[in-house]
């Protein structure tokens, strides 16, 4: 786990006793609860409410770019479909989570608004949380592996010229070219993380410059020596004659579910919605890697079939196989049990091995189907979150 992630896991600093309660209602609605969440009144209510006044809970999700569609798809797969009145309206809602407003925002703004208190929860890349959150102790990771948006933040240098034989961060740091007058110039959209990494790794003569993108062009243009940027397929680096070096990965990133500690502790309802979202996310993500396999097996008793099944290494299931009698009418008209249906949850990667093992013990009519959810008793992430919140 990277140090940046660890800093997000830092223990909660006690909230100031002067902090106002976050769940009081707006003066507009001081004598009654907020109006019903009808679309027409929605925008007026949101515009009028400020951080200390609002009682609705706000989730920020990416409004555009490569994270947007996958975030909507993930939520939909968790039966939390985001309903947008029209694509240019930036506030939406999830029918299953009344009391929650969904705000479509640029990635960096989601993090900034979590810090400022304008959002309570958000889904963004870890890289953005770490860069724009700047180690703010109010930010807390609720789920750190949403399994999309995978990339890493990495230092890259030209393959040619003075860098031809440079293959590691220590090679790079030791190059005689870098002095206080002429430092190593790194172009990046991640100045905060770049400086932090340089400090933590004893990189002395280094300076960071920033811009809006296309950093890979800058070494060839001569305006930077190296870059610090996100890499996923590596194509952009390759096409621009750049290479990564040993020890140059600053952060591994993927989409995360992040919250404001202050909101989680103080704003009514945030913890409950977070719990429900976390459970649905975990149950869905757990199910992605698993498949349900059923087969019929001839046997004298469930116990005997269970013994045969459990002797096979891939057939143990999550908690053991479920075995049920299959009733059929014999030729003499009586109902009897000759077969047992077994159902097991297996890892997708082990599916074929499991089917072979089932056949080896006379399993027939093997079916498999995808799972939508696997719920466990209580998620470790939830218990861990409560502990980190001091609750
Ligand atoms: N190859 C990649 N390059 C950049 N970001 C990636 C990559 N793969 C996954 N991501 C994730 O997607 C996020 C960036 O998405 P995107 O490029 O759409 O937004 P942006 O860079 O903020 O916007 P824009 O490119 O319009 O300025 C990153 O913060 C990261 O979490
Ligand atoms: O390893 P790869 O798969 O080639 O992806 C990496 C590239 O993708 C991103 O740029 P993006 O497409 O977001 O363009 P931008 O620089 O305009 O933000 C990132 O900043 C890299 O340039
Ligand atoms: Mg981009």
PDB file of C-alpha atoms in Angstrom, residues 15 19 22 39 114 146 151 161 182 186 216 292 308:
ATOM      1  CA  UNK A  15     -13.535  17.315  15.496  1.00  0.00           C
ATOM      2  CA  UNK A  19     -17.888  22.714  14.601  1.00  0.00           C
ATOM      3  CA  UNK A  22     -24.244  19.577  10.056  1.00  0.00           C
ATOM      4  CA  UNK A  39     -37.556  17.248  -9.590  1.00  0.00           C
ATOM      5  CA  UNK A 114     -15.334  16.884  -0.450  1.00  0.00           C
ATOM      6  CA  UNK A 146     -13.626  -0.486  -7.322  1.00  0.00           C
ATOM      7  CA  UNK A 151      -3.424   3.076 -13.985  1.00  0.00           C
ATOM      8  CA  UNK A 161      20.470  11.013 -25.554  1.00  0.00           C
ATOM      9  CA  UNK A 182      19.979  23.518 -13.554  1.00  0.00           C
ATOM     10  CA  UNK A 186       9.696  17.284 -14.577  1.00  0.00           C
ATOM     11  CA  UNK A 216       4.604  13.260 -23.149  1.00  0.00           C
ATOM     12  CA  UNK A 292     -22.449 -20.629  -9.687  1.00  0.00           C
ATOM     13  CA  UNK A 308     -17.404 -37.307  -2.865  1.00  0.00           C
TER      14      UNK A 308
END
